[in-house]
Coordinates of C-alpha atoms (C1' of nucleotides) in Angstrom, one line a residue:
Chain A
M212 CA -19.9 75.7 76.6
Q213 CA -18.1 77.1 73.6
N214 CA -15.3 78.2 75.8
M215 CA -15.0 74.8 77.4
Y216 CA -14.3 73.2 74.1
R217 CA -11.7 75.9 73.5
L218 CA -9.9 75.2 76.7
F219 CA -10.1 71.5 76.1
F220 CA -8.5 71.8 72.7
K221 CA -6.0 74.4 73.9
A222 CA -4.8 71.9 76.5
F223 CA -3.7 69.6 73.8
S224 CA -2.6 72.1 71.2
N225 CA 0.8 72.3 72.8
T226 CA 3.9 70.3 71.9
T227 CA 5.0 69.8 75.5
R228 CA 1.7 68.7 76.8
L229 CA 1.0 66.4 73.9
R230 CA 4.4 64.8 74.2
I231 CA 3.8 64.2 77.9
V232 CA 0.4 62.8 77.3
G233 CA 1.7 60.6 74.5
L234 CA 4.2 59.0 76.9
L235 CA 1.7 58.7 79.8
R236 CA -0.6 56.8 77.4
K237 CA 1.9 53.9 77.7
K238 CA 2.6 54.0 81.4
P239 CA 3.1 56.3 84.3
F240 CA 6.3 58.2 84.7
T241 CA 8.0 60.5 87.2
V242 CA 8.9 64.1 86.3
N243 CA 12.5 63.2 85.8
E244 CA 11.7 60.3 83.6
L245 CA 9.5 62.5 81.5
C246 CA 12.4 65.0 81.3
N247 CA 14.8 62.4 80.1
K248 CA 12.4 60.9 77.6
T249 CA 11.4 64.2 76.1
G250 CA 14.7 66.1 76.5
F251 CA 12.7 69.0 77.9
E252 CA 13.8 71.1 80.9
Q253 CA 12.5 70.1 84.3
S254 CA 10.6 73.3 85.0
R255 CA 9.0 73.2 81.5
V256 CA 7.7 69.7 82.3
S257 CA 6.5 70.6 85.7
H258 CA 4.7 73.7 84.6
N259 CA 2.8 71.7 82.0
L260 CA 2.1 68.8 84.2
R261 CA 0.5 71.3 86.5
C262 CA -1.8 72.4 83.8
L263 CA -2.7 68.8 82.8
E264 CA -3.4 68.0 86.4
H265 CA -5.6 71.0 86.9
C266 CA -7.6 69.9 83.9
G267 CA -8.0 66.4 85.3
F268 CA -6.2 64.8 82.4
V269 CA -3.5 63.3 84.6
H270 CA -3.2 62.4 88.2
M271 CA -0.3 62.3 90.6
T272 CA 0.8 59.9 93.3
R273 CA 3.7 60.6 95.7
N274 CA 6.4 58.2 96.6
G275 CA 8.8 60.0 98.9
S276 CA 10.2 62.9 97.0
F277 CA 9.2 61.4 93.7
R278 CA 6.0 62.2 92.0
T279 CA 4.5 59.8 89.5
Y280 CA 2.1 61.1 86.9
H281 CA -0.4 58.9 85.2
L282 CA -3.1 59.5 82.6
D283 CA -6.8 59.7 83.5
K284 CA -7.4 56.5 81.5
E285 CA -11.2 56.3 81.4
T286 CA -11.7 59.6 79.6
I287 CA -8.7 61.0 77.8
A288 CA -7.4 57.7 76.4
P289 CA -10.5 56.8 74.5
I290 CA -10.8 60.3 73.0
L291 CA -7.2 60.1 71.8
D292 CA -7.8 56.6 70.4
L293 CA -10.8 57.9 68.5
L294 CA -9.0 60.8 67.1
E295 CA -6.1 58.6 66.0
K296 CA -8.5 56.9 63.6
H297 CA -9.8 60.1 62.1
M298 CA -6.5 61.8 62.0
K299 CA -5.0 60.0 59.1
K300 CA -7.6 61.4 56.8
Y301 CA -6.6 64.9 57.7
R302 CA -2.9 64.5 57.9
K303 CA -1.8 66.0 54.6
K304 CA -4.4 68.8 54.8
L305 CA -3.5 69.8 58.3
E306 CA 0.2 70.0 57.4
R307 CA -0.5 72.1 54.4
C308 CA -2.7 74.7 56.2
E309 CA -0.8 78.0 56.3
V310 CA -2.7 79.3 59.3
L311 CA -1.9 76.4 61.5
R312 CA 1.6 75.6 60.2
K313 CA 3.1 78.6 61.8
Chain B
M71 CA 2.3 62.1 64.2
Q72 CA 2.5 64.2 67.4
N73 CA 2.5 67.3 65.3
M74 CA -0.6 66.3 63.5
Y75 CA -2.5 66.0 66.7
R76 CA -1.2 69.4 67.7
L77 CA -2.4 71.0 64.5
F78 CA -5.8 69.3 64.8
F79 CA -6.3 70.6 68.4
K80 CA -4.9 74.0 67.4
A81 CA -7.5 74.3 64.7
F82 CA -10.2 74.1 67.3
S83 CA -8.6 76.0 70.1
N84 CA -9.7 79.3 68.7
T85 CA -12.8 81.2 69.5
T86 CA -13.6 82.3 66.0
R87 CA -13.2 78.9 64.4
L88 CA -15.1 77.1 67.2
R89 CA -17.9 79.6 66.9
I90 CA -18.1 79.0 63.1
V91 CA -17.9 75.3 63.5
G92 CA -20.6 75.4 66.1
L93 CA -22.9 77.2 63.7
L94 CA -22.1 75.0 60.8
R95 CA -23.0 71.9 62.9
K96 CA -26.6 73.0 62.6
K97 CA -26.7 73.9 58.9
P98 CA -24.6 75.5 56.1
F99 CA -24.2 79.3 56.0
T100 CA -22.7 81.9 53.7
V101 CA -19.9 84.1 54.9
N102 CA -22.2 87.0 55.5
E103 CA -24.6 84.9 57.5
L104 CA -21.8 83.7 59.6
C105 CA -20.7 87.3 60.2
N106 CA -24.2 88.4 61.2
K107 CA -24.7 85.4 63.5
T108 CA -21.3 85.8 65.2
G109 CA -20.9 89.6 65.1
F110 CA -17.4 89.0 63.8
E111 CA -15.8 91.1 61.1
Q112 CA -16.0 89.7 57.5
S113 CA -12.3 89.4 57.0
R114 CA -11.9 87.7 60.4
V115 CA -14.5 85.1 59.3
S116 CA -13.0 84.6 55.9
H117 CA -9.5 84.2 57.2
N118 CA -10.6 81.5 59.6
L119 CA -12.9 79.8 57.1
R120 CA -9.8 79.5 54.9
C121 CA -8.0 77.7 57.7
L122 CA -10.9 75.4 58.3
E123 CA -11.2 74.6 54.7
H124 CA -7.5 73.9 54.2
C125 CA -7.8 71.4 57.1
G126 CA -10.7 69.7 55.4
F127 CA -13.1 70.5 58.3
V128 CA -15.5 72.5 56.1
H129 CA -16.3 72.5 52.4
M130 CA -17.5 75.3 50.2
T131 CA -19.9 75.6 47.4
R132 CA -20.4 78.6 45.2
N133 CA -23.6 80.1 44.2
G134 CA -22.9 83.2 42.1
S135 CA -20.9 85.5 44.2
F136 CA -22.1 83.8 47.4
R137 CA -20.1 81.1 49.0
T138 CA -21.8 78.6 51.3
Y139 CA -19.7 76.7 53.8
H140 CA -20.8 73.4 55.3
L141 CA -19.2 71.1 57.8
D142 CA -17.5 67.9 56.8
K143 CA -20.2 65.9 58.6
E144 CA -18.8 62.3 58.5
T145 CA -15.8 63.2 60.5
I146 CA -15.8 66.3 62.5
A147 CA -19.4 66.1 63.7
P148 CA -18.9 62.7 65.4
I149 CA -15.8 63.8 67.1
L150 CA -17.5 66.9 68.5
D151 CA -20.4 64.8 69.6
L152 CA -18.1 62.4 71.5
L153 CA -16.3 65.3 73.1
E154 CA -19.5 66.8 74.2
K155 CA -20.2 63.8 76.4
H156 CA -16.9 63.8 78.1
M157 CA -16.7 67.6 78.4
K158 CA -19.1 68.0 81.2
K159 CA -16.8 66.0 83.5
Y160 CA -14.0 68.4 82.9
R161 CA -15.9 71.7 82.8
K162 CA -15.1 73.0 86.2
K163 CA -11.5 71.9 86.2
L164 CA -10.8 73.3 82.7
E165 CA -12.2 76.6 83.8
R166 CA -10.1 76.7 86.9
C167 CA -6.8 75.9 85.2
E168 CA -4.6 79.0 85.4
V169 CA -2.5 78.1 82.5
L170 CA -5.3 77.7 80.1
R171 CA -7.6 80.4 81.5
K172 CA -5.4 83.2 80.2
Chain C
dT11 C1' 20.8 69.6 110.7
dT12 C1' 23.3 69.8 106.5
dT13 C1' 23.6 68.2 101.9
dG14 C1' 21.6 66.7 97.9
dC15 C1' 18.1 65.2 95.0
dA16 C1' 13.2 65.7 93.1
dT17 C1' 10.0 68.7 92.0
dA18 C1' 7.3 73.3 92.0
dT19 C1' 6.7 78.1 91.2
dG20 C1' 7.1 83.2 89.9
dA21 C1' 8.6 86.6 86.6
dT22 C1' 9.6 87.8 82.2
dA23 C1' 11.7 87.9 77.6
dA24 C1' 11.0 85.6 73.2
dC25 C1' 8.0 83.8 70.3
dC26 C1' 3.5 82.8 68.2
dT27 C1' -1.4 83.9 67.0
dT28 C1' -5.1 86.8 65.9
dA29 C1' -7.8 90.6 64.6
dT30 C1' -7.9 94.5 62.0
dC31 C1' -7.2 97.6 58.3
dA32 C1' -6.6 98.4 53.6
dT33 C1' -7.2 96.6 49.5
dA34 C1' -8.0 93.1 45.8
dT35 C1' -10.9 89.9 43.2
dG36 C1' -14.8 88.4 41.1
dC37 C1' -19.8 88.1 40.3
dT38 C1' -24.0 90.3 38.7
dT39 C1' -27.1 93.6 37.2
dG40 C1' -28.3 98.0 35.2
Chain D
dC217 C1' -18.6 98.4 31.3
dA218 C1' -19.6 100.8 35.7
dA219 C1' -21.3 100.3 40.2
dG220 C1' -22.2 97.5 44.0
dC221 C1' -22.2 93.6 46.7
dA222 C1' -19.9 89.1 48.5
dT223 C1' -15.8 87.4 49.6
dA224 C1' -10.6 86.9 49.8
dT225 C1' -6.0 88.2 51.0
dG226 C1' -1.6 90.6 52.6
dA227 C1' 0.7 93.2 56.2
dT228 C1' 1.2 94.3 60.7
dA229 C1' 0.1 95.9 65.4
dA230 C1' -1.9 94.2 69.6
dG231 C1' -2.5 90.5 72.3
dG232 C1' -1.6 85.8 74.1
dT233 C1' 1.4 81.7 75.1
dT234 C1' 5.6 79.4 76.2
dA235 C1' 10.1 78.4 77.7
dT236 C1' 13.5 79.7 80.6
dC237 C1' 15.9 81.4 84.5
dA238 C1' 16.2 81.9 89.2
dT239 C1' 14.8 80.4 93.2
dA240 C1' 11.8 77.9 96.5
dT241 C1' 10.0 73.8 98.8
dG242 C1' 10.2 69.4 100.6
dC243 C1' 11.8 64.8 101.4
dA244 C1' 15.7 61.6 102.7
dA245 C1' 19.9 60.0 104.2
dA246 C1' 24.3 60.7 106.3

DNA sequence: TTTGCATATGATAACCTTATCATATGCTTG
DNA sequence: CAAGCATATGATAAGGTTATCATATGCAAA
């Protein structure tokens, strides 16, 4: 159980994945679109999409050689919405923490 | 904003901190008690408590040379409760993800 | 069936995180 | 104030994570 939490948080404690999830909260995108929007390399985006998909946080649909990724809306979206509310309270502290700031 | 999320998740994506938080959800403990319960070294516990305190997730009260740590109940507890509900859905997938499993 | 685009994947070097060790601080009691 | 316990802290080696590079796969159109 403990470990599950850890994996869950780990999935989101990464710049690349958070950025992707952030975009997918608005609407679905193809891999290329995600690359353009983020400025990240294609393989970097693909590798991390793979992780997100494995975890069930995003889903993929094919359209020819294009692959469109979209967020699993019922579950992840509400969690992120909830966190957003709480987040402001911690902002300054989080940013000041020497352990995490690295 | 993105970075704040990252720091938040990062704080919890660590075995030691999760374990401590897990215990503090039940009731407050001193450093020594946390060491005994977890089997972790004292300095390991202290270092991580420091991080949790900086982030505002736990608070500390002194009692002589003892220091009792307790969870910030209004905020972290409800988030963890919410996550617990969603978590079961992801369990198997999370554990299967090659990227996170490492 | 060749070329080109869209995406995936394996290996690994560079980077980041963590636990540990050694030591410091700070009560508290004899 | 000396000794002992409770806890904190700095430095760093060991371990873990990530981005990147090179390359593969797979579709699509000429």
